[in-house]
PDB file of C-alpha atoms in Angstrom:
ATOM      1  CA  UNK K 689      -3.355   0.178   8.578  1.00 70.00           C
ATOM      2  CA  UNK K 690      -1.026   0.550  11.531  1.00 82.00           C
ATOM      3  CA  UNK K 691      -1.645   0.290  15.256  1.00 88.00           C
ATOM      4  CA  UNK K 692      -0.060   2.099  18.210  1.00 90.00           C
ATOM      5  CA  UNK K 693      -0.665   1.502  21.916  1.00 92.00           C
ATOM      6  CA  UNK K 694      -0.550   4.159  24.631  1.00 91.00           C
ATOM      7  CA  UNK K 695      -0.692   3.675  28.402  1.00 90.00           C
ATOM      8  CA  UNK K 696      -1.472   6.724  30.506  1.00 89.00           C
ATOM      9  CA  UNK K 697      -1.270   6.539  34.306  1.00 89.00           C
ATOM     10  CA  UNK K 698      -4.254   8.111  36.059  1.00 88.00           C
ATOM     11  CA  UNK K 699      -2.059   9.583  38.852  1.00 84.00           C
ATOM     12  CA  UNK K 700       0.304  11.456  36.464  1.00 81.00           C
ATOM     13  CA  UNK K 701      -1.349  11.699  33.043  1.00 78.00           C
ATOM     14  CA  UNK K 702       0.460  14.792  31.647  1.00 79.00           C
ATOM     15  CA  UNK K 703       3.322  13.096  29.810  1.00 72.00           C
ATOM     16  CA  UNK K 704       1.096  10.400  28.327  1.00 80.00           C
ATOM     17  CA  UNK K 705      -1.577  12.910  27.337  1.00 86.00           C
ATOM     18  CA  UNK K 706       0.952  15.062  25.495  1.00 85.00           C
ATOM     19  CA  UNK K 707       2.296  12.040  23.617  1.00 86.00           C
ATOM     20  CA  UNK K 708      -1.100  10.736  22.513  1.00 87.00           C
ATOM     21  CA  UNK K 709      -2.406  14.213  21.628  1.00 84.00           C
ATOM     22  CA  UNK K 710       0.644  14.915  19.449  1.00 81.00           C
ATOM     23  CA  UNK K 711       0.215  11.539  17.757  1.00 82.00           C
ATOM     24  CA  UNK K 712      -3.503  12.146  17.111  1.00 82.00           C
ATOM     25  CA  UNK K 713      -2.797  15.596  15.633  1.00 78.00           C
ATOM     26  CA  UNK K 714      -0.166  14.279  13.227  1.00 76.00           C
ATOM     27  CA  UNK K 715      -1.699  11.043  11.937  1.00 78.00           C
ATOM     28  CA  UNK K 716      -4.802  10.036  10.030  1.00 79.00           C
ATOM     29  CA  UNK K 717      -6.654   8.135  12.752  1.00 81.00           C
ATOM     30  CA  UNK K 718      -9.213   5.488  11.819  1.00 83.00           C
ATOM     31  CA  UNK K 719     -10.252   4.247  15.248  1.00 88.00           C
ATOM     32  CA  UNK K 720      -9.426   4.640  18.937  1.00 91.00           C
ATOM     33  CA  UNK K 721     -10.296   2.022  21.544  1.00 93.00           C
ATOM     34  CA  UNK K 722      -9.674   2.540  25.235  1.00 93.00           C
ATOM     35  CA  UNK K 723      -9.895   0.528  28.443  1.00 94.00           C
ATOM     36  CA  UNK K 724      -9.377   1.352  32.096  1.00 93.00           C
ATOM     37  CA  UNK K 725      -7.126  -1.046  34.029  1.00 91.00           C
ATOM     38  CA  UNK K 726      -6.091  -1.376  37.645  1.00 91.00           C
ATOM     39  CA  UNK K 727      -2.489  -2.602  37.935  1.00 85.00           C
ATOM     40  CA  UNK K 728      -0.249  -3.245  40.941  1.00 87.00           C
ATOM     41  CA  UNK K 729       1.339   0.175  40.242  1.00 83.00           C
ATOM     42  CA  UNK K 730      -1.975   2.030  40.015  1.00 88.00           C
ATOM     43  CA  UNK K 731      -4.770   2.729  37.565  1.00 91.00           C
ATOM     44  CA  UNK K 732      -4.061   3.367  33.874  1.00 91.00           C
ATOM     45  CA  UNK K 733      -5.920   4.143  30.694  1.00 91.00           C
ATOM     46  CA  UNK K 734      -4.817   2.037  27.715  1.00 94.00           C
ATOM     47  CA  UNK K 735      -5.487   3.340  24.213  1.00 93.00           C
ATOM     48  CA  UNK K 736      -5.214   1.413  20.950  1.00 93.00           C
ATOM     49  CA  UNK K 737      -5.033   3.793  17.991  1.00 91.00           C
ATOM     50  CA  UNK K 738      -5.515   2.428  14.471  1.00 89.00           C
ATOM     51  CA  UNK K 739      -4.239   4.773  11.787  1.00 82.00           C
ATOM     52  CA  UNK K 740      -3.088   5.066   8.188  1.00 77.00           C
ATOM     53  CA  UNK K 741       0.555   5.791   7.510  1.00 68.00           C
ATOM     54  CA  UNK K 742       1.315   8.546   5.026  1.00 61.00           C
ATOM     55  CA  UNK K 743      -1.390  11.193   5.415  1.00 59.00           C
ATOM     56  CA  UNK K 744       0.035  14.684   5.835  1.00 53.00           C
ATOM     57  CA  UNK K 745      -1.961  16.979   8.140  1.00 53.00           C
ATOM     58  CA  UNK K 746      -2.863  20.349   6.615  1.00 55.00           C
ATOM     59  CA  UNK K 747      -3.424  22.094   9.957  1.00 55.00           C
ATOM     60  CA  UNK K 748      -7.207  22.233   9.487  1.00 56.00           C
ATOM     61  CA  UNK K 749      -7.996  18.718  10.642  1.00 54.00           C
ATOM     62  CA  UNK K 750      -7.765  17.292   7.123  1.00 59.00           C
ATOM     63  CA  UNK K 751      -5.007  15.344   5.455  1.00 56.00           C
ATOM     64  CA  UNK K 752      -3.334  16.180   2.180  1.00 56.00           C
ATOM     65  CA  UNK K 753      -3.061  13.226  -0.178  1.00 59.00           C
ATOM     66  CA  UNK K 754      -0.833  13.571  -3.237  1.00 60.00           C
ATOM     67  CA  UNK K 755      -2.754  13.869  -6.510  1.00 65.00           C
ATOM     68  CA  UNK K 756      -3.314  10.656  -8.414  1.00 78.00           C
ATOM     69  CA  UNK K 757      -1.327  10.255 -11.593  1.00 84.00           C
ATOM     70  CA  UNK K 758      -3.182   9.508 -14.823  1.00 89.00           C
ATOM     71  CA  UNK K 759      -0.760   7.058 -16.398  1.00 89.00           C
ATOM     72  CA  UNK K 760      -2.618   7.258 -19.720  1.00 90.00           C
ATOM     73  CA  UNK K 761      -1.211  10.782 -20.014  1.00 89.00           C
ATOM     74  CA  UNK K 762       2.238   9.876 -18.687  1.00 89.00           C
ATOM     75  CA  UNK K 763       3.010   6.680 -20.605  1.00 92.00           C
ATOM     76  CA  UNK K 764       3.155   6.206 -24.371  1.00 93.00           C
ATOM     77  CA  UNK K 765       0.495   4.004 -25.972  1.00 92.00           C
ATOM     78  CA  UNK K 766       2.569   0.786 -25.946  1.00 90.00           C
ATOM     79  CA  UNK K 767       3.684   1.238 -22.312  1.00 92.00           C
ATOM     80  CA  UNK K 768       0.169   2.108 -21.215  1.00 93.00           C
ATOM     81  CA  UNK K 769      -1.163  -1.088 -22.818  1.00 91.00           C
ATOM     82  CA  UNK K 770       1.427  -3.115 -20.864  1.00 91.00           C
ATOM     83  CA  UNK K 771       0.646  -1.091 -17.713  1.00 93.00           C
ATOM     84  CA  UNK K 772      -3.065  -1.929 -18.078  1.00 92.00           C
ATOM     85  CA  UNK K 773      -2.315  -5.629 -18.419  1.00 91.00           C
ATOM     86  CA  UNK K 774       0.019  -5.464 -15.410  1.00 93.00           C
ATOM     87  CA  UNK K 775      -2.774  -3.919 -13.342  1.00 93.00           C
ATOM     88  CA  UNK K 776      -5.075  -6.833 -14.249  1.00 92.00           C
ATOM     89  CA  UNK K 777      -2.317  -9.282 -13.319  1.00 91.00           C
ATOM     90  CA  UNK K 778      -1.709  -7.473 -10.016  1.00 92.00           C
ATOM     91  CA  UNK K 779      -5.416  -7.667  -9.211  1.00 93.00           C
ATOM     92  CA  UNK K 780      -5.447 -11.415  -9.849  1.00 92.00           C
ATOM     93  CA  UNK K 781      -2.372 -11.964  -7.652  1.00 92.00           C
ATOM     94  CA  UNK K 782      -3.882  -9.819  -4.890  1.00 91.00           C
ATOM     95  CA  UNK K 783      -7.083 -11.880  -4.965  1.00 93.00           C
ATOM     96  CA  UNK K 784      -5.137 -15.142  -4.882  1.00 91.00           C
ATOM     97  CA  UNK K 785      -2.984 -13.927  -1.974  1.00 88.00           C
ATOM     98  CA  UNK K 786      -5.911 -12.214  -0.172  1.00 89.00           C
ATOM     99  CA  UNK K 787      -3.980  -8.943   0.088  1.00 89.00           C
ATOM    100  CA  UNK K 788      -4.654  -5.447  -1.255  1.00 87.00           C
ATOM    101  CA  UNK K 789      -3.334  -4.797  -4.803  1.00 89.00           C
ATOM    102  CA  UNK K 790      -0.942  -2.070  -3.602  1.00 86.00           C
ATOM    103  CA  UNK K 791       0.792  -4.686  -1.444  1.00 87.00           C
ATOM    104  CA  UNK K 792       1.764  -6.530  -4.628  1.00 90.00           C
ATOM    105  CA  UNK K 793       2.986  -3.515  -6.631  1.00 91.00           C
ATOM    106  CA  UNK K 794       1.906   0.129  -6.572  1.00 90.00           C
ATOM    107  CA  UNK K 795       0.948   1.886  -9.823  1.00 92.00           C
ATOM    108  CA  UNK K 796       4.269   3.721  -9.956  1.00 91.00           C
ATOM    109  CA  UNK K 797       6.123   0.386  -9.861  1.00 92.00           C
ATOM    110  CA  UNK K 798       3.875  -1.072 -12.577  1.00 93.00           C
ATOM    111  CA  UNK K 799       4.533   1.983 -14.757  1.00 94.00           C
ATOM    112  CA  UNK K 800       8.256   1.450 -14.263  1.00 93.00           C
ATOM    113  CA  UNK K 801       7.932  -2.202 -15.251  1.00 93.00           C
ATOM    114  CA  UNK K 802       5.900  -1.236 -18.326  1.00 92.00           C
ATOM    115  CA  UNK K 803       8.717   1.084 -19.466  1.00 93.00           C
ATOM    116  CA  UNK K 804      11.372  -1.643 -19.316  1.00 91.00           C
ATOM    117  CA  UNK K 805      12.659  -2.888 -22.684  1.00 89.00           C
ATOM    118  CA  UNK K 806      12.985  -6.432 -21.353  1.00 87.00           C
ATOM    119  CA  UNK K 807      10.859  -7.498 -18.413  1.00 86.00           C
ATOM    120  CA  UNK K 808      12.441 -10.216 -16.250  1.00 87.00           C
ATOM    121  CA  UNK K 809      12.653 -10.950 -12.528  1.00 85.00           C
ATOM    122  CA  UNK K 810      16.118  -9.384 -12.580  1.00 88.00           C
ATOM    123  CA  UNK K 811      15.233  -6.212 -14.516  1.00 91.00           C
ATOM    124  CA  UNK K 812      12.218  -5.384 -12.356  1.00 91.00           C
ATOM    125  CA  UNK K 813      14.547  -4.982  -9.362  1.00 91.00           C
ATOM    126  CA  UNK K 814      15.895  -1.866 -11.112  1.00 92.00           C
ATOM    127  CA  UNK K 815      12.523  -0.191 -10.428  1.00 91.00           C
ATOM    128  CA  UNK K 816      12.488   2.044  -7.369  1.00 87.00           C
ATOM    129  CA  UNK K 817      10.560   0.242  -4.606  1.00 85.00           C
ATOM    130  CA  UNK K 818      11.030  -3.285  -5.964  1.00 89.00           C
ATOM    131  CA  UNK K 819      13.712  -5.153  -4.126  1.00 87.00           C
ATOM    132  CA  UNK K 820      14.942  -8.701  -4.490  1.00 87.00           C
ATOM    133  CA  UNK K 821      12.403 -10.057  -1.991  1.00 87.00           C
ATOM    134  CA  UNK K 822       9.416  -8.436  -3.711  1.00 89.00           C
ATOM    135  CA  UNK K 823      10.679  -9.575  -7.111  1.00 89.00           C
ATOM    136  CA  UNK K 824      11.015 -13.139  -5.808  1.00 89.00           C
ATOM    137  CA  UNK K 825       7.584 -13.110  -4.194  1.00 89.00           C
ATOM    138  CA  UNK K 826       5.557 -11.531  -7.024  1.00 90.00           C
ATOM    139  CA  UNK K 827       7.867 -11.089 -10.013  1.00 88.00           C
ATOM    140  CA  UNK K 828       7.678 -14.556 -11.545  1.00 88.00           C
ATOM    141  CA  UNK K 829       3.886 -14.706 -11.121  1.00 89.00           C
ATOM    142  CA  UNK K 830       3.215 -11.277 -12.624  1.00 88.00           C
ATOM    143  CA  UNK K 831       5.508 -12.039 -15.569  1.00 87.00           C
ATOM    144  CA  UNK K 832       3.750 -15.368 -16.119  1.00 88.00           C
ATOM    145  CA  UNK K 833       0.332 -13.679 -16.117  1.00 86.00           C
ATOM    146  CA  UNK K 834       1.623 -10.903 -18.403  1.00 83.00           C
ATOM    147  CA  UNK K 835       2.838 -13.419 -20.997  1.00 84.00           C
ATOM    148  CA  UNK K 836      -0.430 -15.381 -20.779  1.00 83.00           C
ATOM    149  CA  UNK K 837      -2.534 -12.244 -21.210  1.00 80.00           C
ATOM    150  CA  UNK K 838      -0.447 -10.949 -24.125  1.00 75.00           C
ATOM    151  CA  UNK K 839      -0.695 -14.367 -25.820  1.00 76.00           C
ATOM    152  CA  UNK K 840      -4.480 -14.404 -25.441  1.00 70.00           C
ATOM    153  CA  UNK K 841      -4.729 -10.820 -26.749  1.00 69.00           C
ATOM    154  CA  UNK K 842      -2.622 -11.714 -29.824  1.00 70.00           C
ATOM    155  CA  UNK K 843      -4.836 -14.733 -30.565  1.00 71.00           C
ATOM    156  CA  UNK K 844      -7.945 -12.562 -30.309  1.00 69.00           C
ATOM    157  CA  UNK K 845      -6.393 -10.028 -32.707  1.00 69.00           C
ATOM    158  CA  UNK K 846      -5.574 -12.791 -35.244  1.00 73.00           C
ATOM    159  CA  UNK K 847      -9.162 -14.052 -35.150  1.00 74.00           C
ATOM    160  CA  UNK K 848     -10.556 -10.611 -36.021  1.00 66.00           C
TER     161      UNK K 848
END
């Protein structure tokens, strides 16, 4: 969620109104709060607009969201198994960090990691969207959880 502030003078509101109206038409708005203030320069309306980045307006008041990808159909069986484990690991990291899972890695990044022949902190930086900073912050932890989960799964398979 993003936030943008607008200040519109009561005496000459046209420029400010045009700016906020254009913004509202072209963004997926979640909430608008407004307050009236008296300043030394005159009265103003202040607006705080909370919105989601990335929605594309379709001209009918709705926003187009790209179709979700079913990675079970995109990845081979081995890669999909790794992808599924990576999603569990991402969820655990997100809970530990108190952040949304997509802030750790998005599905597209996890699919890219799952396709790698060798998964290391260095190789995951070759995935589009994963830079050095993200790899340093989450890479080691997700790799650690991946190895732990794969080890547990192998032990379960041996017991059967």
